[in-house]
Coordinates of N, CA and C in Angstrom, one line a residue:
M271 N -90.1 88.9 65.5 CA -89.9 88.4 64.1 C -88.5 88.7 63.6
K272 N -88.1 90.0 63.9 CA -86.8 90.4 63.5 C -85.7 89.6 64.2
S273 N -85.9 89.3 65.5 CA -84.9 88.5 66.2 C -84.8 87.1 65.7
K274 N -86.0 86.5 65.3 CA -86.0 85.2 64.7 C -85.2 85.2 63.4
T275 N -85.4 86.2 62.6 CA -84.7 86.3 61.3 C -83.2 86.4 61.5
S276 N -82.8 87.2 62.5 CA -81.4 87.4 62.8 C -80.8 86.0 63.2
S277 N -81.5 85.2 64.0 CA -81.0 83.9 64.4 C -80.8 83.0 63.2
Q278 N -81.7 83.0 62.3 CA -81.6 82.2 61.1 C -80.4 82.7 60.2
S279 N -80.2 84.0 60.2 CA -79.0 84.5 59.4 C -77.7 84.0 60.0
F280 N -77.6 84.0 61.4 CA -76.4 83.5 62.0 C -76.2 82.1 61.7
L281 N -77.3 81.3 61.7 CA -77.2 79.9 61.4 C -76.7 79.6 60.0
R282 N -77.3 80.4 59.1 CA -76.8 80.2 57.7 C -75.4 80.6 57.5
A283 N -74.9 81.6 58.2 CA -73.5 82.0 58.1 C -72.6 80.9 58.7
I284 N -73.0 80.3 59.8 CA -72.3 79.2 60.4 C -72.2 78.0 59.4
I285 N -73.2 77.7 58.7 CA -73.2 76.6 57.7 C -72.3 76.9 56.6
V286 N -72.3 78.2 56.1 CA -71.5 78.5 55.0 C -70.0 78.4 55.4
I287 N -69.7 78.9 56.6 CA -68.3 78.7 57.1 C -67.9 77.3 57.2
F288 N -68.8 76.5 57.6 CA -68.6 75.0 57.8 C -68.2 74.4 56.4
V289 N -68.9 74.8 55.4 CA -68.6 74.3 54.0 C -67.2 74.7 53.6
V290 N -66.8 75.9 53.9 CA -65.4 76.4 53.6 C -64.4 75.6 54.4
E291 N -64.7 75.4 55.7 CA -63.8 74.6 56.5 C -63.5 73.2 56.0
V292 N -64.6 72.5 55.6 CA -64.5 71.2 55.0 C -63.6 71.2 53.8
L293 N -63.9 72.1 52.9 CA -63.1 72.2 51.7 C -61.6 72.4 52.0
V294 N -61.3 73.3 52.9 CA -59.9 73.6 53.3 C -59.3 72.5 53.9
L295 N -60.0 71.7 54.8 CA -59.4 70.6 55.5 C -59.0 69.5 54.5
I296 N -59.9 69.3 53.5 CA -59.6 68.3 52.5 C -58.4 68.7 51.6
Y297 N -58.4 69.9 51.3 CA -57.3 70.5 50.4 C -56.0 70.4 51.2
R298 N -56.0 70.7 52.5 CA -54.8 70.6 53.3 C -54.3 69.2 53.4
S299 N -55.2 68.2 53.5 CA -54.7 66.8 53.6 C -54.1 66.4 52.3
F300 N -54.7 66.8 51.2 CA -54.1 66.4 49.9 C -52.8 67.1 49.6
T301 N -52.7 68.4 50.1 CA -51.5 69.1 49.9 C -50.3 68.5 50.7
Y302 N -50.6 68.0 51.9 CA -49.6 67.4 52.7 C -49.2 66.1 52.1
L303 N -50.1 65.3 51.5 CA -49.8 64.0 50.9 C -49.1 64.2 49.5
S304 N -49.0 65.4 49.0 CA -48.4 65.6 47.7 C -46.9 65.2 47.7
K305 N -46.3 65.1 48.9 CA -44.9 64.7 48.9 C -44.7 63.2 48.5
Y306 N -45.8 62.5 48.6 CA -45.7 61.1 48.2 C -45.9 60.9 46.7
R307 N -46.1 62.0 46.0 CA -46.3 61.9 44.5 C -45.1 62.3 43.8
C308 N -43.9 62.4 44.5 CA -42.7 62.8 43.8 C -41.6 61.8 44.1
Y309 N -41.8 60.6 43.8 CA -40.9 59.5 44.1 C -39.5 59.7 43.6
N310 N -39.3 60.0 42.4 CA -38.0 60.2 41.8 C -37.3 61.4 42.5
F311 N -38.0 62.5 42.7 CA -37.3 63.6 43.4 C -36.9 63.3 44.8
S312 N -37.7 62.5 45.5 CA -37.4 62.1 46.9 C -36.1 61.3 46.8
L313 N -36.0 60.4 45.9 CA -34.8 59.6 45.8 C -33.5 60.4 45.4
Y314 N -33.8 61.5 44.6 CA -32.7 62.4 44.2 C -32.1 63.1 45.4
L315 N -32.9 63.2 46.5 CA -32.4 63.9 47.7 C -31.8 63.0 48.7
Q316 N -31.8 61.7 48.4 CA -31.2 60.7 49.4 C -29.8 60.3 49.0
D317 N -28.9 60.5 49.9 CA -27.5 60.3 49.6 C -27.1 58.8 49.5
D318 N -28.0 57.9 49.8 CA -27.7 56.5 49.7 C -28.2 55.9 48.4
Q319 N -28.7 56.7 47.5 CA -29.2 56.2 46.2 C -28.1 56.3 45.1
P320 N -28.2 55.5 44.1 CA -27.1 55.5 43.0 C -26.9 56.9 42.4
T321 N -28.1 57.6 42.1 CA -28.0 58.9 41.5 C -28.7 59.9 42.5
N322 N -27.8 60.7 43.1 CA -28.4 61.7 44.1 C -27.6 63.0 43.9
I323 N -28.2 64.1 44.5 CA -27.7 65.4 44.3 C -26.4 65.6 45.0
F324 N -26.1 64.8 46.1 CA -24.9 65.0 46.9 C -23.7 64.4 46.1
D325 N -23.9 63.3 45.3 CA -22.8 62.8 44.5 C -22.6 63.6 43.2
T326 N -23.7 64.1 42.7 CA -23.7 64.9 41.5 C -22.9 66.2 41.7
Y327 N -23.1 66.8 42.8 CA -22.4 68.1 43.1 C -21.5 67.9 44.4
R328 N -20.4 67.2 44.2 CA -19.5 66.9 45.3 C -18.8 68.1 45.9
N329 N -18.7 69.2 45.1 CA -17.9 70.4 45.5 C -18.9 71.4 46.1
M330 N -20.1 71.0 46.5 CA -21.0 72.0 47.1 C -20.4 72.5 48.5
T331 N -20.8 73.7 48.9 CA -20.4 74.2 50.2 C -21.1 73.5 51.3
K332 N -20.5 73.7 52.5 CA -21.1 73.1 53.7 C -22.5 73.7 54.0
K333 N -22.7 75.0 53.7 CA -24.0 75.6 53.9 C -25.0 75.0 53.0
S334 N -24.7 74.8 51.7 CA -25.6 74.2 50.8 C -25.9 72.7 51.1
Y335 N -24.9 72.0 51.6 CA -25.0 70.6 52.0 C -26.0 70.5 53.2
S336 N -25.8 71.4 54.2 CA -26.7 71.4 55.3 C -28.1 71.8 55.0
A337 N -28.3 72.7 54.0 CA -29.6 73.2 53.6 C -30.4 72.0 52.9
L338 N -29.7 71.3 52.0 CA -30.3 70.2 51.3 C -30.6 69.0 52.3
R339 N -29.8 68.8 53.3 CA -30.0 67.8 54.3 C -31.3 68.1 55.1
K340 N -31.5 69.3 55.4 CA -32.7 69.7 56.1 C -33.9 69.6 55.2
I341 N -33.8 70.0 54.0 CA -34.9 69.9 53.0 C -35.3 68.4 52.8
K342 N -34.3 67.6 52.8 CA -34.5 66.1 52.6 C -35.5 65.5 53.6
H343 N -35.4 66.0 54.8 CA -36.3 65.5 55.9 C -37.8 65.7 55.6
D344 N -38.1 66.6 54.7 CA -39.5 66.9 54.4 C -40.1 66.0 53.4
F345 N -39.2 65.1 52.9 CA -39.6 64.2 51.8 C -39.5 62.7 52.3
P346 N -40.3 61.8 51.8 CA -40.2 60.4 52.2 C -38.8 59.8 52.0
T347 N -38.3 59.1 52.9 CA -37.0 58.3 52.8 C -37.4 56.9 52.4
Y348 N -37.3 56.5 51.2 CA -37.7 55.2 50.7 C -36.6 54.2 51.1
S349 N -37.1 53.1 51.6 CA -36.3 51.9 51.9 C -37.2 50.7 51.9
D350 N -36.6 49.5 52.1 CA -37.4 48.3 52.0 C -38.5 48.2 53.1
S351 N -38.2 48.8 54.3 CA -39.1 48.7 55.4 C -39.9 50.0 55.6
A352 N -39.9 50.9 54.6 CA -40.5 52.2 54.8 C -42.1 52.2 54.6
G353 N -42.6 51.1 54.1 CA -44.0 51.1 53.7 C -44.9 51.3 54.9
I354 N -44.6 50.7 56.1 CA -45.5 50.8 57.2 C -45.5 52.3 57.8
G355 N -44.3 52.9 57.8 CA -44.3 54.3 58.3 C -45.0 55.2 57.4
F356 N -44.9 55.0 56.1 CA -45.7 55.9 55.2 C -47.2 55.7 55.3
F357 N -47.6 54.4 55.5 CA -49.0 54.1 55.7 C -49.6 54.8 56.9
F358 N -48.8 54.8 58.0 CA -49.3 55.5 59.2 C -49.3 57.0 59.0
D359 N -48.3 57.5 58.4 CA -48.3 59.0 58.1 C -49.4 59.4 57.3
Q360 N -49.7 58.7 56.2 CA -50.8 59.1 55.4 C -52.2 58.9 56.1
S361 N -52.3 57.8 56.8 CA -53.5 57.5 57.6 C -53.8 58.5 58.6
I362 N -52.8 59.0 59.3 CA -52.9 60.0 60.3 C -53.4 61.3 59.7
S363 N -52.8 61.7 58.5 CA -53.2 62.9 57.8 C -54.7 62.9 57.4
I364 N -55.1 61.8 56.8 CA -56.5 61.6 56.3 C -57.4 61.5 57.6
G365 N -57.0 60.7 58.6 CA -57.8 60.6 59.8 C -58.0 61.9 60.5
E366 N -57.0 62.7 60.5 CA -57.1 64.0 61.2 C -58.1 64.9 60.5
A367 N -58.1 64.9 59.2 CA -59.1 65.6 58.4 C -60.5 65.1 58.7
I368 N -60.7 63.8 58.7 CA -62.0 63.2 58.9 C -62.5 63.5 60.3
I369 N -61.7 63.4 61.3 CA -62.1 63.7 62.7 C -62.5 65.2 62.8
C370 N -61.8 66.1 62.2 CA -62.1 67.5 62.3 C -63.4 67.8 61.6
I371 N -63.6 67.2 60.4 CA -64.9 67.3 59.7 C -66.1 66.8 60.5
F372 N -65.9 65.6 61.1 CA -66.9 65.0 61.9 C -67.3 65.9 63.1
L373 N -66.3 66.4 63.8 CA -66.6 67.3 65.0 C -67.3 68.6 64.5
L374 N -66.8 69.1 63.4 CA -67.4 70.4 62.9 C -68.9 70.1 62.5
S375 N -69.1 68.9 61.9 CA -70.5 68.5 61.5 C -71.4 68.5 62.7
C376 N -70.9 67.9 63.8 CA -71.7 67.8 65.1 C -71.9 69.2 65.6
F377 N -70.9 70.1 65.5 CA -71.0 71.5 66.0 C -72.1 72.2 65.3
V378 N -72.1 72.1 63.9 CA -73.2 72.7 63.1 C -74.5 72.1 63.4
Y379 N -74.6 70.8 63.6 CA -75.9 70.1 63.8 C -76.5 70.7 65.1
F380 N -75.7 70.8 66.2 CA -76.2 71.2 67.5 C -76.5 72.7 67.5
C381 N -75.9 73.5 66.5 CA -76.3 74.9 66.4 C -77.7 74.9 65.8
Y382 N -78.0 74.0 65.0 CA -79.4 73.9 64.4 C -80.4 73.3 65.3
N383 N -80.0 72.3 66.0 CA -80.8 71.6 67.0 C -80.3 71.7 68.4
R384 N -80.7 72.7 69.1 CA -80.1 73.0 70.4 C -80.6 72.0 71.5
K385 N -81.5 71.2 71.2 CA -82.1 70.3 72.2 C -81.3 69.1 72.6
G386 N -80.2 68.9 71.8 CA -79.3 67.7 72.1 C -78.6 67.9 73.4
C387 N -78.4 66.8 74.1 CA -77.8 66.8 75.4 C -76.3 67.0 75.2
C388 N -75.7 66.8 74.0 CA -74.3 66.8 73.8 C -73.8 68.2 73.2
S389 N -74.8 69.1 73.1 CA -74.4 70.3 72.3 C -73.3 71.1 73.0
S390 N -73.3 71.3 74.3 CA -72.2 72.0 75.0 C -70.9 71.3 74.8
F391 N -70.9 70.0 74.8 CA -69.6 69.2 74.6 C -69.0 69.5 73.2
F392 N -69.8 69.5 72.2 CA -69.3 69.7 70.8 C -69.0 71.2 70.6
Y393 N -69.7 72.1 71.3 CA -69.4 73.5 71.2 C -68.0 73.8 71.7
I394 N -67.5 73.0 72.6 CA -66.2 73.2 73.2 C -65.1 72.3 72.5
I395 N -65.4 71.0 72.3 CA -64.4 70.1 71.9 C -64.0 70.3 70.4
A396 N -65.0 70.6 69.5 CA -64.8 70.8 68.1 C -63.8 71.9 67.8
P397 N -64.1 73.1 68.4 CA -63.1 74.2 68.1 C -61.7 73.9 68.7
I398 N -61.6 73.3 69.8 CA -60.3 73.0 70.5 C -59.5 72.0 69.6
I399 N -60.1 70.9 69.1 CA -59.4 69.9 68.3 C -59.0 70.5 67.0
C400 N -59.9 71.3 66.3 CA -59.5 71.9 65.0 C -58.4 73.0 65.2
L401 N -58.5 73.8 66.3 CA -57.5 74.8 66.5 C -56.1 74.1 66.8
C402 N -56.1 73.1 67.6 CA -54.9 72.4 67.9 C -54.3 71.7 66.6
S403 N -55.1 71.2 65.8 CA -54.7 70.6 64.5 C -54.0 71.7 63.6
S404 N -54.7 72.8 63.5 CA -54.2 73.9 62.7 C -52.9 74.5 63.2
I405 N -52.8 74.7 64.5 CA -51.6 75.3 65.2 C -50.4 74.3 65.0
G406 N -50.7 73.0 65.1 CA -49.7 72.0 64.9 C -49.2 72.1 63.4
T407 N -50.1 72.3 62.5 CA -49.6 72.4 61.1 C -48.7 73.6 60.9
I408 N -49.1 74.7 61.5 CA -48.2 75.9 61.4 C -46.9 75.7 62.0
I409 N -46.8 75.1 63.2 CA -45.5 74.9 63.9 C -44.7 73.9 63.0
Q410 N -45.3 72.9 62.4 CA -44.6 72.0 61.6 C -44.0 72.6 60.3
N411 N -44.6 73.6 59.8 CA -44.2 74.1 58.5 C -43.7 75.6 58.5
I412 N -43.5 76.1 59.7 CA -43.1 77.5 59.8 C -41.6 77.7 59.6
N413 N -40.8 76.7 59.9 CA -39.4 76.7 59.7 C -39.0 76.3 58.3
I414 N -38.6 77.2 57.5 CA -38.3 77.0 56.1 C -36.8 77.2 55.8
V415 N -36.1 76.3 55.1 CA -34.7 76.6 54.7 C -34.7 77.6 53.6
P416 N -34.0 78.7 53.8 CA -33.9 79.7 52.8 C -33.3 79.2 51.5
Q417 N -33.9 79.6 50.4 CA -33.3 79.1 49.1 C -32.0 79.7 48.8
E418 N -31.7 80.8 49.5 CA -30.4 81.5 49.3 C -29.2 80.7 49.9
D419 N -29.6 79.7 50.7 CA -28.5 78.8 51.3 C -28.0 77.8 50.4
I420 N -28.7 77.6 49.3 CA -28.3 76.6 48.3 C -27.4 77.3 47.2
D421 N -26.3 76.6 46.9 CA -25.4 77.2 45.8 C -26.2 77.4 44.5
K422 N -25.9 78.5 43.8 CA -26.5 78.8 42.6 C -26.2 77.8 41.5
E423 N -25.0 77.2 41.6 CA -24.6 76.1 40.6 C -25.5 74.9 40.8
I424 N -25.9 74.6 42.0 CA -26.7 73.4 42.2 C -28.2 73.7 41.9
L425 N -28.6 74.9 42.1 CA -30.0 75.3 42.0 C -30.4 75.4 40.5
D426 N -30.4 74.3 39.8 CA -30.8 74.3 38.4 C -32.3 74.3 38.3
D427 N -32.8 74.4 37.0 CA -34.3 74.4 36.8 C -35.0 73.3 37.4
Y428 N -34.4 72.1 37.3 CA -35.1 70.9 37.8 C -35.3 71.0 39.3
L429 N -34.2 71.3 40.1 CA -34.3 71.4 41.5 C -35.1 72.6 41.9
K430 N -35.0 73.7 41.3 CA -35.7 74.9 41.6 C -37.2 74.7 41.5
N431 N -37.6 74.1 40.4 CA -39.1 73.9 40.1 C -39.7 73.0 41.1
Y432 N -39.0 71.9 41.4 CA -39.5 70.9 42.4 C -39.6 71.5 43.8
L433 N -38.5 72.3 44.2 CA -38.5 72.9 45.5 C -39.6 73.9 45.7
N434 N -39.8 74.7 44.6 CA -40.9 75.7 44.7 C -42.3 75.1 44.8
K435 N -42.4 74.0 44.1 CA -43.7 73.3 44.1 C -44.0 72.4 45.3
L436 N -43.0 71.6 45.7 CA -43.2 70.6 46.7 C -42.6 70.9 48.1
Y437 N -41.8 72.0 48.1 CA -41.3 72.4 49.5 C -41.8 73.7 49.9
Y438 N -41.3 74.8 49.2 CA -41.7 76.1 49.6 C -43.2 76.3 49.3
G439 N -43.7 75.9 48.1 CA -45.1 76.1 47.8 C -46.0 75.3 48.7
K440 N -45.6 74.1 49.0 CA -46.4 73.2 49.9 C -46.5 73.7 51.3
K441 N -45.4 74.2 51.8 CA -45.4 74.7 53.2 C -46.3 76.0 53.3
K442 N -46.2 76.8 52.2 CA -47.0 78.1 52.2 C -48.4 77.7 52.2
K443 N -48.8 76.8 51.4 CA -50.2 76.4 51.2 C -50.8 75.8 52.6
L444 N -49.9 75.0 53.2 CA -50.4 74.4 54.5 C -50.6 75.4 55.5
I445 N -49.7 76.4 55.6 CA -49.8 77.5 56.6 C -51.1 78.3 56.3
I446 N -51.3 78.6 55.0 CA -52.5 79.4 54.6 C -53.8 78.6 55.0
C447 N -53.8 77.3 54.7 CA -54.9 76.5 55.1 C -55.2 76.5 56.6
A448 N -54.1 76.4 57.4 CA -54.2 76.3 58.8 C -54.8 77.7 59.4
I449 N -54.2 78.8 58.8 CA -54.7 80.1 59.3 C -56.2 80.3 58.9
T450 N -56.6 79.8 57.7 CA -58.0 79.9 57.3 C -58.9 79.2 58.2
V451 N -58.5 78.0 58.7 CA -59.3 77.2 59.6 C -59.4 77.9 60.9
I452 N -58.3 78.5 61.4 CA -58.3 79.2 62.7 C -59.2 80.4 62.7
V453 N -59.1 81.2 61.6 CA -60.0 82.3 61.5 C -61.4 81.9 61.4
S454 N -61.7 80.9 60.6 CA -63.1 80.4 60.4 C -63.7 79.9 61.8
I455 N -62.8 79.2 62.6 CA -63.3 78.7 63.9 C -63.7 79.9 64.8
I456 N -62.8 80.9 64.8 CA -63.1 82.1 65.7 C -64.4 82.8 65.3
V457 N -64.5 83.0 63.9 CA -65.7 83.6 63.4 C -67.0 82.7 63.8
Q458 N -66.8 81.4 63.6 CA -67.9 80.5 63.9 C -68.3 80.6 65.4
I459 N -67.4 80.7 66.3 CA -67.7 80.8 67.7 C -68.4 82.1 68.0
V460 N -68.0 83.2 67.4 CA -68.7 84.5 67.6 C -70.1 84.4 67.1
L461 N -70.3 83.8 65.9 CA -71.6 83.6 65.3 C -72.5 82.7 66.2
L462 N -71.9 81.7 66.8 CA -72.6 80.8 67.7 C -73.1 81.5 68.9
I463 N -72.3 82.4 69.5 CA -72.7 83.2 70.7 C -73.9 84.1 70.3
M464 N -73.7 84.7 69.2 CA -74.8 85.6 68.7 C -76.1 84.8 68.4
H465 N -75.9 83.7 67.8 CA -77.1 82.8 67.5 C -77.8 82.4 68.8
I466 N -77.0 82.0 69.8 CA -77.6 81.6 71.1 C -78.3 82.7 71.8
R467 N -77.7 83.9 71.8 CA -78.3 85.1 72.4 C -79.6 85.5 71.7
S468 N -79.6 85.4 70.3 CA -80.8 85.7 69.6 C -81.9 84.7 69.9
N469 N -81.6 83.4 70.0 CA -82.6 82.4 70.4 C -83.1 82.7 71.8
S470 N -82.3 83.1 72.7 CA -82.7 83.4 74.1 C -83.7 84.5 74.1
R471 N -83.4 85.6 73.3 CA -84.4 86.7 73.2 C -85.7 86.2 72.7
N472 N -85.7 85.3 71.7 CA -86.9 84.8 71.1 C -87.7 84.0 72.2
D473 N -87.0 83.2 73.0 CA -87.6 82.5 74.1 C -88.2 83.4 75.1
N474 N -87.5 84.5 75.4 CA -88.0 85.4 76.5 C -89.2 86.2 76.0
N475 N -89.3 86.4 74.7 CA -90.4 87.2 74.1 C -91.7 86.4 74.0
K476 N -91.6 85.1 74.2 CA -92.8 84.3 74.1 C -93.8 84.6 75.2
P477 N -95.1 84.6 75.0 CA -96.1 84.9 76.1 C -96.0 83.7 77.1
D478 N -96.2 84.1 78.4 CA -96.2 83.1 79.5 C -97.5 82.2 79.5
T479 N -98.6 82.8 79.1 CA -99.9 82.1 79.1 C -100.4 82.0 77.7
V480 N -101.1 80.9 77.4 CA -101.7 80.7 76.1 C -103.2 80.8 76.2
K481 N -103.8 81.6 75.4 CA -105.2 81.8 75.4 C -106.0 80.5 75.1
E482 N -106.9 80.2 76.0 CA -107.7 79.0 75.9 C -108.4 78.9 74.6
F483 N -108.3 77.8 73.9 CA -109.0 77.7 72.6 C -110.4 77.4 72.8
V484 N -111.3 78.1 72.1 CA -112.7 78.0 72.1 C -113.2 77.6 70.8
S485 N -113.8 76.4 70.7 CA -114.3 76.0 69.4 C -115.5 76.8 68.9
P486 N -115.7 77.0 67.6 CA -116.8 77.8 67.1 C -118.1 77.3 67.6
T487 N -118.3 76.0 67.8 CA -119.6 75.4 68.2 C -119.9 75.9 69.6
E488 N -118.9 75.9 70.5 CA -119.1 76.3 71.9 C -119.4 77.8 71.9
D489 N -118.7 78.6 71.0 CA -119.0 80.0 71.0 C -120.4 80.3 70.6
N490 N -120.9 79.6 69.6 CA -122.3 79.8 69.1 C -123.3 79.4 70.2
N491 N -123.0 78.3 71.0 CA -123.9 77.9 72.0 C -124.0 79.0 73.1
N492 N -122.9 79.6 73.4 CA -122.9 80.6 74.5 C -123.7 81.8 74.0
D493 N -123.6 82.2 72.7 CA -124.3 83.3 72.2 C -125.8 83.0 72.3
Y494 N -126.2 81.8 72.0 CA -127.6 81.4 72.0 C -128.2 81.5 73.4
K495 N -127.4 81.1 74.4 CA -127.8 81.2 75.8 C -128.1 82.6 76.3
V496 N -127.2 83.5 75.8 CA -127.4 84.9 76.2 C -128.6 85.5 75.6
L497 N -129.0 85.1 74.4 CA -130.2 85.6 73.7 C -131.4 85.1 74.4
V498 N -131.4 83.8 74.9 CA -132.6 83.3 75.6 C -132.7 83.9 77.0

């Protein structure tokens, strides 16, 4: 009975972690797409626009110019033919979250129902896909242009606020989300192993033979024959 209770506790913990993973994956996707909600600021970083930071501050140092050019690549470059590229970028971000959530759902389902023939497949493929996705997010956002590289004269309140929110803040959130998913996956795998072992002990503790069922009527008839 104690082993069965432990198995159920492991399963509940796996489900709770799954809920956390789903929320983090959704939040990560929306955080990544936040760069598309700053149209005017994106244009401000493009040197081919009528009003841009490079024309406004023509006397900026080469270090500052290089830093802003690198930051610019993290924001959409709007042009007449840019719609298709943006559509694919946003679709991939949303699709990645949906695929990870689907695989994790299958992972949790087969933790609950071990009789499925595909359980081993999802035990392996779901963590691998989610880990690769999170590691890719970290690699993509680990390189950050130091704010110190930008001239103080250029770093006014407008630029500073948007960079803190949509560049430095966004990258930090994406990395935290990725690390959270990685840790959750590792904990989930450990819980899965403990859950499987607990169920194996339950199966081994079951009796090999089942006592034959005797109906009350048959039992009474046997007692009557003995008395006669």
